[in-house]
PDB file of C-alpha atoms in Angstrom:
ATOM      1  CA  UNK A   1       6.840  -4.496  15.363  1.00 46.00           C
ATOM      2  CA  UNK A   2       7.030  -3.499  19.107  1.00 52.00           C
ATOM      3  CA  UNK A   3       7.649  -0.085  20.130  1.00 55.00           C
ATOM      4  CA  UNK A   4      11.006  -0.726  21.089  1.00 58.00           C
ATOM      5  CA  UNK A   5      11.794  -1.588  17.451  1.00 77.00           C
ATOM      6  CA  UNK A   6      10.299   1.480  16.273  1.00 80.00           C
ATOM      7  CA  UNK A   7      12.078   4.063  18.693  1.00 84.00           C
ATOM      8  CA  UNK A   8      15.170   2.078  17.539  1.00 90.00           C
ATOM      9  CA  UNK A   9      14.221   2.921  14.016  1.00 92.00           C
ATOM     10  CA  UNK A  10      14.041   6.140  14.632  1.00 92.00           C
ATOM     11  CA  UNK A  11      17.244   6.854  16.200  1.00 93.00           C
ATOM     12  CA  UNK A  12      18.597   5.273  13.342  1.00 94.00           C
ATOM     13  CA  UNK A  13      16.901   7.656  10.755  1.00 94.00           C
ATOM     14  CA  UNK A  14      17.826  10.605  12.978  1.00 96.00           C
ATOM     15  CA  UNK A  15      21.261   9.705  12.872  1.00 96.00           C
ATOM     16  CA  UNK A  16      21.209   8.904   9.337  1.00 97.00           C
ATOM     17  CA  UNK A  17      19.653  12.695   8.809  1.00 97.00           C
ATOM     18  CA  UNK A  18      22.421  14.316  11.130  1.00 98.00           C
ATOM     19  CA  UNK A  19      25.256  12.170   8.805  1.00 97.00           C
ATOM     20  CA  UNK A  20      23.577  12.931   5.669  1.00 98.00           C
ATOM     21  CA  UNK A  21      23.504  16.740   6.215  1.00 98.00           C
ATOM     22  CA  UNK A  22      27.123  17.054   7.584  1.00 97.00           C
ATOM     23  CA  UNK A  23      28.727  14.842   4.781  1.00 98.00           C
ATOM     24  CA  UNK A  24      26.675  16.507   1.541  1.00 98.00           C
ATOM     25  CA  UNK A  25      25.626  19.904   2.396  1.00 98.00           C
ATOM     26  CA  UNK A  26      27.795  22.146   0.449  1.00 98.00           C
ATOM     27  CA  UNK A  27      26.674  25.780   2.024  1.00 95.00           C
ATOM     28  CA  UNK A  28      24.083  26.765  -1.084  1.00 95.00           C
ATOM     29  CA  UNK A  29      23.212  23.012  -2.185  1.00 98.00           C
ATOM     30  CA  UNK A  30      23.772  19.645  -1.484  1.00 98.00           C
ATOM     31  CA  UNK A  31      26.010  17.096  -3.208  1.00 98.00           C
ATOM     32  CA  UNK A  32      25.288  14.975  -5.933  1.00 96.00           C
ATOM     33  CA  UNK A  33      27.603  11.763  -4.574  1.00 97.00           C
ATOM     34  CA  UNK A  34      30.664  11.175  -2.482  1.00 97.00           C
ATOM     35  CA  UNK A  35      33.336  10.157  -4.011  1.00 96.00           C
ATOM     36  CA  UNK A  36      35.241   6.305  -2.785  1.00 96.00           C
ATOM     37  CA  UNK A  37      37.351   8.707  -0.056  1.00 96.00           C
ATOM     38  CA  UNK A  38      33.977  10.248   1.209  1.00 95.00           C
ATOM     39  CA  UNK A  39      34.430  13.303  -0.430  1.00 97.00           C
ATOM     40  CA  UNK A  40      31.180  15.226  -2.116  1.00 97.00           C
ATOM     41  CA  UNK A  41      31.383  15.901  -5.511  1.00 96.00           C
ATOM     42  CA  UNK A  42      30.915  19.673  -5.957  1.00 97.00           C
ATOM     43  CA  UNK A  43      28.091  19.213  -8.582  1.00 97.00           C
ATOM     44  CA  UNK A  44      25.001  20.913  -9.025  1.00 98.00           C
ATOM     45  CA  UNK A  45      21.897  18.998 -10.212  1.00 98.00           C
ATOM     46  CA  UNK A  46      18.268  18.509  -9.733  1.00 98.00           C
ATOM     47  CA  UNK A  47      18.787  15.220  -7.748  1.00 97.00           C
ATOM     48  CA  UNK A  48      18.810  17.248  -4.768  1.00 98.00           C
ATOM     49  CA  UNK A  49      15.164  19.001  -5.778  1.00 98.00           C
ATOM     50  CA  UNK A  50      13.675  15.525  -4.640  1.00 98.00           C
ATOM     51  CA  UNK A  51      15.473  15.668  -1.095  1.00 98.00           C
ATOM     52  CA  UNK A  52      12.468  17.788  -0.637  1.00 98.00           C
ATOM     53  CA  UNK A  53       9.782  15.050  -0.559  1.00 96.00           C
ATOM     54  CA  UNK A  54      11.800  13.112   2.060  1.00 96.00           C
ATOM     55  CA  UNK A  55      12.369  15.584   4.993  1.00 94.00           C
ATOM     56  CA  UNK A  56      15.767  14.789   5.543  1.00 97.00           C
ATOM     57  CA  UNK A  57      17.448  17.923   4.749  1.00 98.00           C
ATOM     58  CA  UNK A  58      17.814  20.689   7.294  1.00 98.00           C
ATOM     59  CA  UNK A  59      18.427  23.337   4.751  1.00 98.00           C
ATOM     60  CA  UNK A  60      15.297  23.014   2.887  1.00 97.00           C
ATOM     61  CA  UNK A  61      14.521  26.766   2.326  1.00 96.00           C
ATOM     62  CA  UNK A  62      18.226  27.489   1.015  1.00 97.00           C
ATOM     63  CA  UNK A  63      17.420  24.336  -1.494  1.00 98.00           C
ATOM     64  CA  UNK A  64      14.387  25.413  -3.251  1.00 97.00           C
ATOM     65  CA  UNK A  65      15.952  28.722  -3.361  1.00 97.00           C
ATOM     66  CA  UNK A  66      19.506  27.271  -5.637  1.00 98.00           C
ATOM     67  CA  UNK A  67      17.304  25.447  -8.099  1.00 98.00           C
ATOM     68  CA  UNK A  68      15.404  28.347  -9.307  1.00 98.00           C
ATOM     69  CA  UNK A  69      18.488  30.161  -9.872  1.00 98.00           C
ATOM     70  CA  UNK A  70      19.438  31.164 -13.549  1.00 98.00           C
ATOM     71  CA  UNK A  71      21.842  28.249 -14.108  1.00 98.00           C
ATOM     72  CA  UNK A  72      19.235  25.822 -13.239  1.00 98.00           C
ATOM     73  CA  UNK A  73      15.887  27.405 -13.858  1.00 98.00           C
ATOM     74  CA  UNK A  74      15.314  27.259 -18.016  1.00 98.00           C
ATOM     75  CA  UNK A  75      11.992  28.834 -19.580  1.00 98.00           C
ATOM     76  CA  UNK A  76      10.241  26.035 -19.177  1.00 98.00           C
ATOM     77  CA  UNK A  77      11.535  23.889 -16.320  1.00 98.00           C
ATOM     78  CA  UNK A  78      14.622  22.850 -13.669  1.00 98.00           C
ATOM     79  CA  UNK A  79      17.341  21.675 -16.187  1.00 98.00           C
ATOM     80  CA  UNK A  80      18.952  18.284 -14.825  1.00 98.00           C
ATOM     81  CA  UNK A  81      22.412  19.668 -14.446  1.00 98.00           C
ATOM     82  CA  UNK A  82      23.123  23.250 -14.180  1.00 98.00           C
ATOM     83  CA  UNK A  83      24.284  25.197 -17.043  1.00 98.00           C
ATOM     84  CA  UNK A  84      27.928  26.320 -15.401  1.00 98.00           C
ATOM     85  CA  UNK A  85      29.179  22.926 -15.177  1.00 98.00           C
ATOM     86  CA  UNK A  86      31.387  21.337 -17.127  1.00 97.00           C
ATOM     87  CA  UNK A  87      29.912  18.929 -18.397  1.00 97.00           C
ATOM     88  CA  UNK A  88      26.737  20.881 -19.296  1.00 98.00           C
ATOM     89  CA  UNK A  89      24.702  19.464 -22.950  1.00 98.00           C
ATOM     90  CA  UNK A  90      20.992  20.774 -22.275  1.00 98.00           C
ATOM     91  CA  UNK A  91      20.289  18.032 -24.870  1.00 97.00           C
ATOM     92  CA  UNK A  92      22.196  14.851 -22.839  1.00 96.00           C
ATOM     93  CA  UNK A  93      19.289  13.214 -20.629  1.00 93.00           C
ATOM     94  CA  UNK A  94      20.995  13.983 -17.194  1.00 94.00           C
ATOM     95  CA  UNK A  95      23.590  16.511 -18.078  1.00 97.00           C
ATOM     96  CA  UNK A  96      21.060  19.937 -18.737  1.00 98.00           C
ATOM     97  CA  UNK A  97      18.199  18.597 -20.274  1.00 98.00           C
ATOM     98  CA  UNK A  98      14.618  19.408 -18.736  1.00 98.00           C
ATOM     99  CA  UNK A  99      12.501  15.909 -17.272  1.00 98.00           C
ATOM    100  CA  UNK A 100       8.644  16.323 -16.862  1.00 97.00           C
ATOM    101  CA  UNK A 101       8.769  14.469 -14.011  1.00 97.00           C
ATOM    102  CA  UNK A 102      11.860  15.409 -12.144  1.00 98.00           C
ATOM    103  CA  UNK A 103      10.326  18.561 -12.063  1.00 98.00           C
ATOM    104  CA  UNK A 104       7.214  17.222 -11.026  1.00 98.00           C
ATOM    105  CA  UNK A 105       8.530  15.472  -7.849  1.00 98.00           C
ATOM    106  CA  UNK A 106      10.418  18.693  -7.025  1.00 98.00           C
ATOM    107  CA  UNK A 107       6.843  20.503  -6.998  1.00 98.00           C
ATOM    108  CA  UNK A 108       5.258  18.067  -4.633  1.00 97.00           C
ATOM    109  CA  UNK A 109       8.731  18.254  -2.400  1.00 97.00           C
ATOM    110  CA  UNK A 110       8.244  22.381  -2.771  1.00 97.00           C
ATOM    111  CA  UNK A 111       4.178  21.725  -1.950  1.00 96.00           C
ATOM    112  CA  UNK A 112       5.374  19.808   1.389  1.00 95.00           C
ATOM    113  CA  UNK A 113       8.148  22.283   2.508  1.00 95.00           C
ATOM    114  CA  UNK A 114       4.892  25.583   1.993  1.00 93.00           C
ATOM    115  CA  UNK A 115       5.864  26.918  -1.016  1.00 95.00           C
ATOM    116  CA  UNK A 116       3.161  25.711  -3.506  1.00 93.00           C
ATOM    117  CA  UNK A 117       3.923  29.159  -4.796  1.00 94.00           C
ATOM    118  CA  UNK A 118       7.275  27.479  -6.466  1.00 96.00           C
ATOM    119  CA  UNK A 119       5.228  24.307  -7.519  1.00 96.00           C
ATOM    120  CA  UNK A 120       2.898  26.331  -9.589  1.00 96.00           C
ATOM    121  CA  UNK A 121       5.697  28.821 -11.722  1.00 97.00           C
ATOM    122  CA  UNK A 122       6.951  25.170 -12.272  1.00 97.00           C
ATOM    123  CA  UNK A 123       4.013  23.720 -13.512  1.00 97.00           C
ATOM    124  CA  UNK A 124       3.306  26.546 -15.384  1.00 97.00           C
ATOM    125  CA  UNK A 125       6.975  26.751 -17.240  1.00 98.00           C
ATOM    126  CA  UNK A 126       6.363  23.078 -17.922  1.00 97.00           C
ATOM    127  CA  UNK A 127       2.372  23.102 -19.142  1.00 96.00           C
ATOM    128  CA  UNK A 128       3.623  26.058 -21.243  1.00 97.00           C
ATOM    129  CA  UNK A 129       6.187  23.520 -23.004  1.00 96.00           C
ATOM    130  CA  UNK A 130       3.405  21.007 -23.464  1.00 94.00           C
ATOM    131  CA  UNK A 131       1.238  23.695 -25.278  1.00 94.00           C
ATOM    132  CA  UNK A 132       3.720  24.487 -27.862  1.00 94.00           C
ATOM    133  CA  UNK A 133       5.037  21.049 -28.783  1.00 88.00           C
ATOM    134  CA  UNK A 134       3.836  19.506 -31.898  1.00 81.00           C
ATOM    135  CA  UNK A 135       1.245  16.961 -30.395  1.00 81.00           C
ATOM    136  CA  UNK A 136       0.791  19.199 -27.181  1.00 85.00           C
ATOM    137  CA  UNK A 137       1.829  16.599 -24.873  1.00 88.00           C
ATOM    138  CA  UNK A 138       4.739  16.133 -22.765  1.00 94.00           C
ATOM    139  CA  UNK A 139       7.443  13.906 -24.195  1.00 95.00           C
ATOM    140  CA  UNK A 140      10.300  12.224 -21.718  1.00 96.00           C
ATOM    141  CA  UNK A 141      12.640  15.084 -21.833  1.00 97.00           C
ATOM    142  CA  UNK A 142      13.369  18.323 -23.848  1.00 97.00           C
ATOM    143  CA  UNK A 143      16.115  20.591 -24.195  1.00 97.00           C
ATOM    144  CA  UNK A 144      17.325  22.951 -21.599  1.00 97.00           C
ATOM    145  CA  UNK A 145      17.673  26.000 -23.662  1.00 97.00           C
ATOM    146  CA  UNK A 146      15.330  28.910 -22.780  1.00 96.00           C
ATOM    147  CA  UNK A 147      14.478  27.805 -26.457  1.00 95.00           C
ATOM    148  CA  UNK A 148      11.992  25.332 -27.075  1.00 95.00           C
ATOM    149  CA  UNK A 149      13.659  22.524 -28.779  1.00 94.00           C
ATOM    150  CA  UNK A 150      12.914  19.260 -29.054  1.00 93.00           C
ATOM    151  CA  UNK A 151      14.951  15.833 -28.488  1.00 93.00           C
ATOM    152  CA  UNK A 152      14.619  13.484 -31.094  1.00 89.00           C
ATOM    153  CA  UNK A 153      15.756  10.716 -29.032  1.00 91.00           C
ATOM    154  CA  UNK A 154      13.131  11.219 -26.211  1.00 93.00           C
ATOM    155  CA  UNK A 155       9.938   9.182 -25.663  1.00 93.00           C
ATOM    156  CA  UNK A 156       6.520  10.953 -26.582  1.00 91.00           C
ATOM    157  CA  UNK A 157       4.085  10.066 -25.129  1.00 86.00           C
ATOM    158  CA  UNK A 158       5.816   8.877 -22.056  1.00 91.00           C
ATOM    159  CA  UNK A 159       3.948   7.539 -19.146  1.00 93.00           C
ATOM    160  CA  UNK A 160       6.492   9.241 -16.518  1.00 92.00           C
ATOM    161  CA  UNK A 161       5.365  12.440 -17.828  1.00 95.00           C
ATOM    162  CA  UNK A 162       1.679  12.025 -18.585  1.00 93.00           C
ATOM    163  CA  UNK A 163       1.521  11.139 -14.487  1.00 95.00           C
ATOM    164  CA  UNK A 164       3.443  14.251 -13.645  1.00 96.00           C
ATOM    165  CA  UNK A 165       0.410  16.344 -14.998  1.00 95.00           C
ATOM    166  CA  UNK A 166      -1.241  15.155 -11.792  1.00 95.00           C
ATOM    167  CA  UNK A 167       1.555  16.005  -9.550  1.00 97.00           C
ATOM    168  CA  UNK A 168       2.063  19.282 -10.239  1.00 97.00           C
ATOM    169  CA  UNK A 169      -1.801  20.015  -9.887  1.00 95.00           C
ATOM    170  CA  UNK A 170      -1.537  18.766  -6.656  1.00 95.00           C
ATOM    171  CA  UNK A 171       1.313  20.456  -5.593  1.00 96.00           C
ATOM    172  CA  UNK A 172      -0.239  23.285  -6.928  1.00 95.00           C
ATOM    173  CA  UNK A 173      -3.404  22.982  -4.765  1.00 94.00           C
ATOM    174  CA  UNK A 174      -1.577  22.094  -2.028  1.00 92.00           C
ATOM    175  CA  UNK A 175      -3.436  18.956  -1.598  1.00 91.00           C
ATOM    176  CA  UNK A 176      -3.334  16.768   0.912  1.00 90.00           C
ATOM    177  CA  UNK A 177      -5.153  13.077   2.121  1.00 86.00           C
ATOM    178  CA  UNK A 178      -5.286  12.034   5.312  1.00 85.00           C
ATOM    179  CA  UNK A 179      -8.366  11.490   7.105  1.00 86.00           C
ATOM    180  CA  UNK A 180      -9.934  14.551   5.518  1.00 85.00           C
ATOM    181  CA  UNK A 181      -8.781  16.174   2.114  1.00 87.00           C
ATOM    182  CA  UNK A 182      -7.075  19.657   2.912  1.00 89.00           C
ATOM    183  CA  UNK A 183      -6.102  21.844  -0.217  1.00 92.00           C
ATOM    184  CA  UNK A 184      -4.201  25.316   0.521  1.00 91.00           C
ATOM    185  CA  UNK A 185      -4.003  26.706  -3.509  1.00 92.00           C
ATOM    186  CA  UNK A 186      -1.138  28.966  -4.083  1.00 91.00           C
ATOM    187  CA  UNK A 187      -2.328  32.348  -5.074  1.00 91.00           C
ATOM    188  CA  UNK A 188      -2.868  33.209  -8.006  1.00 92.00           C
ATOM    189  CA  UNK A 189      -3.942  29.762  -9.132  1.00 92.00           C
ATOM    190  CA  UNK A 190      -7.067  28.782 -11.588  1.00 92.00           C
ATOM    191  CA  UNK A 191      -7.825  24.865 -12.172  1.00 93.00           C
ATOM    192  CA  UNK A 192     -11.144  23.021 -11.677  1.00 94.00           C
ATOM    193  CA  UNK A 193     -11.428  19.200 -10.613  1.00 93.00           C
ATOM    194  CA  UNK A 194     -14.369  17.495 -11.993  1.00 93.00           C
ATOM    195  CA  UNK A 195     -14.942  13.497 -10.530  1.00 91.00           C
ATOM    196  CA  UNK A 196     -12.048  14.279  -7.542  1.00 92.00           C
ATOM    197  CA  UNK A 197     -12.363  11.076  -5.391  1.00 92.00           C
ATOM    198  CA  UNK A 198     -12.081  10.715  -1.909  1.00 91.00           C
ATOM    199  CA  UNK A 199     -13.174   8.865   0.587  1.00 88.00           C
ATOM    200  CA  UNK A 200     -15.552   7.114  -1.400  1.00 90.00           C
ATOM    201  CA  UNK A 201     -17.492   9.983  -3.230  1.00 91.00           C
ATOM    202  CA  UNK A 202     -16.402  12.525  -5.861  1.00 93.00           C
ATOM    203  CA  UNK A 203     -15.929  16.028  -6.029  1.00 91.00           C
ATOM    204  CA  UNK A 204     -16.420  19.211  -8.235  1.00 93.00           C
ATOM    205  CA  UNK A 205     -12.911  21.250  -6.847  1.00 94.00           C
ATOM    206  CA  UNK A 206     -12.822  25.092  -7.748  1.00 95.00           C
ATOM    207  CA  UNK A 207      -9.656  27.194  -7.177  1.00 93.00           C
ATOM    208  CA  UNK A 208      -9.829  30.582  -8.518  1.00 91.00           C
ATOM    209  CA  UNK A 209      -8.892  33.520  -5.859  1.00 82.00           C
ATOM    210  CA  UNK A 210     -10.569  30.919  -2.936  1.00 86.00           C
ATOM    211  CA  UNK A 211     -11.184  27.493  -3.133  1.00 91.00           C
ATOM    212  CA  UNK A 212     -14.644  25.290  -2.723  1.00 91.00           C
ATOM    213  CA  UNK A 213     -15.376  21.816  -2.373  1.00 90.00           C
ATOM    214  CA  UNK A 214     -18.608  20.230  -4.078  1.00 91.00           C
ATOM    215  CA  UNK A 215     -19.709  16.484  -3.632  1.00 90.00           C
ATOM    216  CA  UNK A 216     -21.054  15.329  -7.158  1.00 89.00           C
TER     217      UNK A 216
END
């Protein structure tokens, strides 16, 4: 690819970011869809939590802010529709129930926008659903009552949300690869990495009011 080709790329996905803001932000969240006329549907979900990992939305800060509200914040995780629509079942897979892993990309988008602060209450709401579920695991979706309850219908185990268990520790650790490993913890947190690889060797990782870095 020349360089020509890539500045033309560019433009492209800068104009596609300038569209995509002006057609689906809504003033205190973002659109689930537009409708065949171009109109957005005035729906509240946690599709828009994952706009987060992608850096196209200008209005990142007002995002993370409407998905911990009360409608869409449960006990123990970021229901997948909020709780004053309509159509709101917290036990229907995508209208109020509470995914693992949705929530899980939402904390690494929340990591990447600085607020690894968000990432952990979320991983903590959701670890503290895995500790009081039969087989202490996390099944493929649960109910999006600030009660507990189980979904008969939902996978457990489920791969989806045995991986997530990994991205919300590294969301919470703010941790980052490039050509060194940075990690930025957010307070308060309290998790040690034994066999971390990177780069070829391992690591013992400590966070717990600081943060050290041990090869193995």
């Amino acid at each position: 690819m020349t360089d020509l080709d890539g500045g033309a790329l560019i433009g492209e996905a800068e104009r596609l970011r300038k569209r995509f803001n002006r057609d689906f932000w809504l003033g205190s969240y973002y659109a689930l869809a537009l409708d065949g006329d171009g109109r957005p549907l005035r729906v509240v979900s946690s599709n828009m939590g994952h706009l987060l990992l992608t850096g196209i939305a200008d209005h990142e800060r007002e995002l993370a802010e409407r998905l911990f509200q009360p409608d869409m914040l449960s006990r123990y995780g970021i229901r997948t529709l909020s709780a004053r629509e309509k159509a709101y079942n917290p036990f229907s897979y995508h209208r109020g129930s509470v995914w693992p892993h949705d929530n899980a990309l939402i904390a690494l988008g929340l990591a990447r926008v600085g607020r690894a602060d968000l990432a952990k209450e979320l991983m903590e709401r959701v670890f503290t659903a895995a500790k009081l579920l039969p087989e202490r695991e996390l099944p493929e979706l649960y109910s999006g009552l600030n009660e507990l309850v189980p979904v008969p219908r939902a996978n457990s185990p489920q791969v989806w949300s045995a991986a997530s268990v990994f991205a919300f520790v590294t969301a919470s650790l703010g941790m980052e690869a490039g050509d060194g490993l940075t990690i930025q913890p957010a307070e308060g947190i309290n998790i040690v990495l034994r066999g971390l690889s990177f780069g070829g060797r391992k690591y013992l990782v400590v966070a717990n009011g600081g943060v050290s870095v041990e090869p193995l």
